[in-house]
mmCIF file of C-alpha atoms in Angstrom:
data_model
loop_
_atom_site.group_PDB
_atom_site.id
_atom_site.type_symbol
_atom_site.label_atom_id
_atom_site.label_comp_id
_atom_site.label_asym_id
_atom_site.label_seq_id
_atom_site.Cartn_x
_atom_site.Cartn_y
_atom_site.Cartn_z
ATOM 1 C CA MET M 11 80.522 -6.616 -90.982
ATOM 2 C CA PRO M 12 82.615 -9.165 -88.343
ATOM 3 C CA LEU M 13 84.036 -12.031 -89.426
ATOM 4 C CA LYS M 14 85.276 -15.679 -88.151
ATOM 5 C CA ILE M 15 88.675 -16.378 -87.472
ATOM 6 C CA HIS M 16 90.613 -19.385 -87.091
ATOM 7 C CA CYS M 17 94.021 -19.708 -86.155
ATOM 8 C CA PHE M 18 96.002 -23.126 -86.407
ATOM 9 C CA GLN M 19 98.767 -22.830 -83.931
ATOM 10 C CA GLN M 20 101.505 -25.511 -83.894
ATOM 11 C CA ALA M 21 103.312 -24.562 -80.520
ATOM 12 C CA PRO M 22 102.316 -22.135 -77.710
ATOM 13 C CA PHE M 23 105.327 -20.687 -77.718
ATOM 14 C CA GLU M 24 104.375 -19.319 -81.872
ATOM 15 C CA ASP M 25 101.099 -17.449 -80.748
ATOM 16 C CA PRO M 26 99.124 -15.016 -83.659
ATOM 17 C CA GLY M 27 100.842 -11.865 -81.784
ATOM 18 C CA TYR M 28 100.378 -8.806 -83.705
ATOM 19 C CA ILE M 29 97.356 -10.616 -85.456
ATOM 20 C CA LYS M 30 95.291 -11.002 -82.367
ATOM 21 C CA ASP M 31 96.166 -7.091 -81.508
ATOM 22 C CA TRP M 32 93.893 -6.826 -84.546
ATOM 23 C CA ILE M 33 91.272 -9.255 -84.613
ATOM 24 C CA ASP M 34 90.505 -7.246 -81.401
ATOM 25 C CA LYS M 35 90.773 -3.847 -82.828
ATOM 26 C CA LYS M 36 88.306 -4.825 -85.694
ATOM 27 C CA GLY M 37 86.025 -6.595 -83.660
ATOM 28 C CA HIS M 38 86.098 -9.915 -85.147
ATOM 29 C CA SER M 39 86.175 -13.545 -83.780
ATOM 30 C CA LEU M 40 89.508 -15.380 -83.329
ATOM 31 C CA SER M 41 88.592 -18.815 -82.303
ATOM 32 C CA TYR M 42 91.669 -22.035 -82.717
ATOM 33 C CA THR M 43 92.731 -25.136 -83.098
ATOM 34 C CA ARG M 44 96.070 -25.810 -81.045
ATOM 35 C CA PHE M 45 97.870 -28.823 -82.281
ATOM 36 C CA TYR M 46 99.918 -29.110 -79.413
ATOM 37 C CA LYS M 47 96.834 -29.882 -77.314
ATOM 38 C CA ASP M 48 93.160 -32.385 -77.878
ATOM 39 C CA PHE M 49 92.265 -30.741 -80.740
ATOM 40 C CA GLU M 50 89.513 -30.424 -82.863
ATOM 41 C CA LEU M 51 89.384 -29.319 -86.533
ATOM 42 C CA PRO M 52 86.425 -26.966 -87.452
ATOM 43 C CA SER M 53 84.317 -27.283 -90.002
ATOM 44 C CA ILE M 54 85.181 -25.061 -93.345
ATOM 45 C CA TYR M 55 81.369 -23.397 -92.503
ATOM 46 C CA ASP M 56 83.056 -22.235 -89.128
ATOM 47 C CA TYR M 57 84.965 -19.456 -90.188
ATOM 48 C CA ASP M 58 85.890 -16.940 -92.613
ATOM 49 C CA CYS M 59 89.616 -16.558 -92.546
ATOM 50 C CA LEU M 60 92.276 -19.148 -91.961
ATOM 51 C CA VAL M 61 95.453 -18.237 -90.212
ATOM 52 C CA ILE M 62 98.246 -20.495 -89.601
ATOM 53 C CA MET M 63 101.103 -20.580 -87.558
ATOM 54 C CA GLY M 64 104.868 -21.224 -87.652
ATOM 55 C CA GLY M 65 106.154 -23.902 -85.714
ATOM 56 C CA PRO M 66 109.163 -25.847 -84.405
ATOM 57 C CA MET M 67 108.805 -28.884 -87.003
ATOM 58 C CA GLY M 68 109.086 -29.719 -91.005
ATOM 59 C CA VAL M 69 106.553 -30.198 -93.146
ATOM 60 C CA SER M 70 107.121 -33.311 -93.285
ATOM 61 C CA ASP M 71 107.683 -34.494 -89.968
ATOM 62 C CA GLU M 72 104.585 -35.976 -90.306
ATOM 63 C CA ASP M 73 106.064 -39.510 -88.333
ATOM 64 C CA LYS M 74 106.444 -37.344 -85.363
ATOM 65 C CA TYR M 75 103.740 -34.817 -85.583
ATOM 66 C CA PRO M 76 100.151 -37.407 -87.387
ATOM 67 C CA TRP M 77 98.375 -34.140 -87.170
ATOM 68 C CA LEU M 78 100.195 -32.580 -89.692
ATOM 69 C CA ALA M 79 97.949 -34.497 -92.626
ATOM 70 C CA ASP M 80 94.561 -33.672 -90.697
ATOM 71 C CA GLU M 81 96.108 -29.620 -90.849
ATOM 72 C CA LYS M 82 97.586 -29.966 -94.632
ATOM 73 C CA LYS M 83 93.601 -31.611 -95.643
ATOM 74 C CA ALA M 84 92.291 -29.051 -94.144
ATOM 75 C CA ILE M 85 94.632 -26.154 -95.477
ATOM 76 C CA LYS M 86 93.645 -27.350 -99.212
ATOM 77 C CA GLU M 87 89.578 -27.127 -98.379
ATOM 78 C CA ALA M 88 90.335 -23.963 -96.840
ATOM 79 C CA ILE M 89 92.144 -23.196 -100.231
ATOM 80 C CA GLU M 90 89.776 -24.893 -102.270
ATOM 81 C CA ASN M 91 86.840 -23.135 -100.630
ATOM 82 C CA ASN M 92 88.336 -19.663 -101.276
ATOM 83 C CA LYS M 93 89.029 -18.840 -97.806
ATOM 84 C CA LYS M 94 91.149 -16.262 -96.890
ATOM 85 C CA VAL M 95 94.396 -18.400 -96.149
ATOM 86 C CA LEU M 96 97.269 -16.100 -94.060
ATOM 87 C CA GLY M 97 100.028 -18.711 -93.629
ATOM 88 C CA ILE M 98 103.511 -17.028 -91.039
ATOM 89 C CA CYS M 99 106.740 -19.647 -91.506
ATOM 90 C CA LEU M 100 105.823 -23.244 -91.188
ATOM 91 C CA GLY M 101 102.457 -21.817 -92.427
ATOM 92 C CA SER M 102 103.580 -20.385 -95.579
ATOM 93 C CA GLN M 103 105.904 -24.009 -95.949
ATOM 94 C CA LEU M 104 102.315 -26.177 -95.534
ATOM 95 C CA ILE M 105 100.542 -24.075 -97.634
ATOM 96 C CA ALA M 106 103.806 -23.748 -100.466
ATOM 97 C CA SER M 107 103.189 -27.840 -99.603
ATOM 98 C CA VAL M 108 98.926 -27.927 -100.124
ATOM 99 C CA LEU M 109 99.591 -26.718 -103.344
ATOM 100 C CA GLY M 110 102.167 -28.689 -104.573
ATOM 101 C CA ALA M 111 105.237 -26.703 -104.153
ATOM 102 C CA ARG M 112 108.597 -28.350 -102.655
ATOM 103 C CA VAL M 113 109.678 -27.744 -99.125
ATOM 104 C CA TYR M 114 113.159 -28.205 -98.246
ATOM 105 C CA LYS M 115 116.368 -27.875 -96.777
ATOM 106 C CA ASN M 116 117.464 -23.737 -96.893
ATOM 107 C CA PRO M 117 120.923 -23.200 -97.361
ATOM 108 C CA GLU M 118 121.057 -20.847 -94.096
ATOM 109 C CA THR M 119 118.636 -21.109 -90.905
ATOM 110 C CA GLU M 120 117.620 -17.411 -90.687
ATOM 111 C CA ILE M 121 116.957 -16.451 -87.353
ATOM 112 C CA GLY M 122 116.678 -12.935 -85.898
ATOM 113 C CA TRP M 123 116.717 -9.509 -87.885
ATOM 114 C CA PHE M 124 117.420 -9.123 -91.621
ATOM 115 C CA ASP M 125 116.156 -7.272 -95.112
ATOM 116 C CA VAL M 126 114.165 -8.146 -97.040
ATOM 117 C CA SER M 127 113.715 -7.063 -100.477
ATOM 118 C CA LEU M 128 110.697 -6.301 -102.812
ATOM 119 C CA THR M 129 110.544 -8.642 -106.157
ATOM 120 C CA GLU M 130 109.793 -6.904 -108.957
ATOM 121 C CA GLU M 131 106.067 -8.555 -109.287
ATOM 122 C CA GLY M 132 105.865 -7.698 -105.124
ATOM 123 C CA HIS M 133 106.688 -3.156 -105.909
ATOM 124 C CA LYS M 134 103.390 -3.827 -107.785
ATOM 125 C CA GLU M 135 101.869 -5.796 -105.791
ATOM 126 C CA ASP M 136 98.241 -4.232 -104.174
ATOM 127 C CA LEU M 137 99.211 -6.118 -101.139
ATOM 128 C CA LEU M 138 102.405 -4.333 -100.245
ATOM 129 C CA ASP M 139 101.473 -0.523 -101.881
ATOM 130 C CA SER M 140 103.990 1.634 -99.787
ATOM 131 C CA PHE M 141 106.301 -0.957 -98.177
ATOM 132 C CA PRO M 142 109.796 0.604 -99.244
ATOM 133 C CA SER M 143 112.092 -1.605 -101.207
ATOM 134 C CA THR M 144 113.656 -3.280 -98.399
ATOM 135 C CA PHE M 145 112.464 -3.864 -94.796
ATOM 136 C CA LYS M 146 113.671 -5.301 -91.344
ATOM 137 C CA VAL M 147 112.218 -8.394 -90.388
ATOM 138 C CA PHE M 148 112.566 -10.699 -87.990
ATOM 139 C CA GLN M 149 112.747 -14.832 -89.180
ATOM 140 C CA TRP M 150 113.027 -17.983 -87.548
ATOM 141 C CA HIS M 151 113.458 -20.645 -90.100
ATOM 142 C CA GLY M 152 115.576 -23.625 -91.140
ATOM 143 C CA ASP M 153 113.706 -24.572 -94.937
ATOM 144 C CA THR M 154 112.484 -22.918 -97.259
ATOM 145 C CA PHE M 155 109.724 -23.343 -100.303
ATOM 146 C CA GLU M 156 109.553 -23.405 -104.170
ATOM 147 C CA LEU M 157 107.534 -20.974 -105.985
ATOM 148 C CA PRO M 158 103.880 -22.692 -105.874
ATOM 149 C CA GLU M 159 102.419 -22.695 -109.250
ATOM 150 C CA GLY M 160 100.656 -20.111 -110.475
ATOM 151 C CA ALA M 161 101.945 -18.001 -107.518
ATOM 152 C CA ARG M 162 103.130 -14.289 -107.358
ATOM 153 C CA HIS M 163 107.134 -14.131 -105.978
ATOM 154 C CA LEU M 164 106.979 -11.356 -103.806
ATOM 155 C CA ALA M 165 109.618 -10.453 -101.535
ATOM 156 C CA SER M 166 113.593 -11.992 -100.797
ATOM 157 C CA SER M 167 116.369 -11.739 -98.541
ATOM 158 C CA GLU M 168 120.345 -12.628 -99.517
ATOM 159 C CA VAL M 169 119.939 -16.338 -98.348
ATOM 160 C CA CYS M 170 116.158 -17.422 -98.693
ATOM 161 C CA LYS M 171 115.211 -16.573 -102.258
ATOM 162 C CA ASN M 172 110.880 -16.696 -101.774
ATOM 163 C CA GLN M 173 109.795 -15.187 -98.410
ATOM 164 C CA ALA M 174 106.171 -13.788 -99.557
ATOM 165 C CA PHE M 175 104.020 -14.921 -102.420
ATOM 166 C CA ILE M 176 100.695 -14.978 -103.579
ATOM 167 C CA TYR M 177 98.150 -16.887 -104.569
ATOM 168 C CA LYS M 178 95.000 -15.907 -106.988
ATOM 169 C CA GLU M 179 93.949 -12.917 -104.441
ATOM 170 C CA ASN M 180 92.952 -14.779 -101.057
ATOM 171 C CA VAL M 181 95.914 -16.324 -99.871
ATOM 172 C CA VAL M 182 99.129 -14.859 -98.490
ATOM 173 C CA GLY M 183 102.324 -17.175 -97.435
ATOM 174 C CA LEU M 184 104.973 -15.000 -95.284
ATOM 175 C CA GLN M 185 108.091 -17.472 -94.469
ATOM 176 C CA PHE M 186 108.906 -14.014 -91.462
ATOM 177 C CA HIS M 187 107.465 -12.947 -88.311
ATOM 178 C CA PHE M 188 105.732 -9.099 -89.143
ATOM 179 C CA GLU M 189 103.365 -10.510 -86.356
ATOM 180 C CA VAL M 190 105.130 -11.000 -83.358
ATOM 181 C CA THR M 191 104.976 -8.347 -80.844
ATOM 182 C CA HIS M 192 107.435 -8.346 -77.463
ATOM 183 C CA ASP M 193 105.995 -10.329 -75.538
ATOM 184 C CA SER M 194 105.473 -13.554 -78.466
ATOM 185 C CA LEU M 195 109.587 -12.425 -79.292
ATOM 186 C CA GLU M 196 110.088 -13.283 -75.378
ATOM 187 C CA GLN M 197 108.058 -17.005 -76.100
ATOM 188 C CA MET M 198 109.472 -18.015 -79.028
ATOM 189 C CA LEU M 199 113.267 -16.640 -77.651
ATOM 190 C CA ASP M 200 112.544 -19.074 -74.636
ATOM 191 C CA GLY M 201 110.604 -21.835 -75.889
ATOM 192 C CA ALA M 202 113.627 -22.493 -78.954
ATOM 193 C CA ASP M 203 116.706 -20.768 -78.066
ATOM 194 C CA ASP M 204 118.385 -24.423 -78.425
ATOM 195 C CA GLU M 205 118.193 -23.111 -81.934
ATOM 196 C CA LEU M 206 120.514 -19.986 -81.199
ATOM 197 C CA ARG M 207 123.513 -22.141 -81.884
ATOM 198 C CA ASP M 208 126.552 -19.804 -83.993
ATOM 199 C CA ALA M 209 126.526 -19.564 -87.308
ATOM 200 C CA PRO M 210 126.298 -16.774 -90.012
ATOM 201 C CA PHE M 211 122.673 -15.899 -90.080
ATOM 202 C CA ILE M 212 121.935 -16.624 -86.296
ATOM 203 C CA GLN M 213 121.860 -14.680 -84.341
ATOM 204 C CA SER M 214 122.262 -14.176 -80.681
ATOM 205 C CA LYS M 215 119.528 -13.862 -77.872
ATOM 206 C CA ASP M 216 121.088 -10.606 -76.782
ATOM 207 C CA ASP M 217 121.071 -8.944 -79.590
ATOM 208 C CA ILE M 218 117.181 -10.192 -80.970
ATOM 209 C CA GLN M 219 116.419 -7.896 -77.801
ATOM 210 C CA LYS M 220 118.247 -5.173 -78.597
ATOM 211 C CA ASN M 221 116.560 -4.927 -82.332
ATOM 212 C CA SER M 222 113.771 -5.599 -81.052
ATOM 213 C CA HIS M 223 112.571 -2.016 -81.497
ATOM 214 C CA TYR M 224 111.926 -2.988 -85.383
ATOM 215 C CA ILE M 225 108.617 -4.459 -84.025
ATOM 216 C CA ASN M 226 106.090 -1.386 -83.876
ATOM 217 C CA GLU M 227 107.251 -1.123 -87.495
ATOM 218 C CA THR M 228 106.634 -4.692 -88.502
ATOM 219 C CA ASN M 229 103.434 -4.034 -86.839
ATOM 220 C CA GLN M 230 102.179 -1.606 -88.856
ATOM 221 C CA LYS M 231 102.707 -3.781 -91.902
ATOM 222 C CA MET M 232 101.225 -6.221 -90.499
ATOM 223 C CA HIS M 233 98.075 -4.293 -89.778
ATOM 224 C CA LEU M 234 98.411 -3.119 -93.928
ATOM 225 C CA ILE M 235 98.001 -6.752 -95.437
ATOM 226 C CA LEU M 236 95.640 -8.347 -92.830
ATOM 227 C CA ASP M 237 93.472 -4.631 -93.866
ATOM 228 C CA ARG M 238 93.744 -5.168 -97.230
ATOM 229 C CA ILE M 239 93.278 -9.581 -96.942
ATOM 230 C CA ILE M 240 90.565 -9.577 -94.749
ATOM 231 C CA LYS M 241 87.723 -7.781 -95.737
#
């Protein structure tokens, strides 16, 4: 049966990418709240699943982005009403914050293609069944989060412990970008290229583009996760 999926988009250059491709393939519908424009939040009865995208702002930047307060309330309402909720990058941090966990500056900013490894819990998790122990992901974040109480810790990287979690069976947070496509990658590189400074875990634009062959592999993993949580 077709499902109604709603997307919270924080910035024009961070769209749902492959998630939209998957939605189209499955025959589901997709609606948006674009917070960088005039926006209206949906009723909790208007959707079955909520997807929360990334953005350049931080969870606590409500002075600069006052809509963050409304967004957090909407995310909390979705979780309390047992909606299926998927958060990407900032989206995962917003979920963690709503669930009472601390969000803070990561020791290193990660931008580029890096390895992520499954935790012991991640190896046992049905959501990640058939995933290898270590795999490449696209990263673009400076903040991280503590694991929310009751959540299962699924993945970590060399410089960021909490890369993925699942809360109950319907709420998933991914710090990394399985959804990135060739087009959305270029949008991110153009939209936030000022962040590509010289640092140990920030790759150059050229290196990021040279490694874009990982996109097909990461999209396949995004496909599997979506199949398993949105059904």
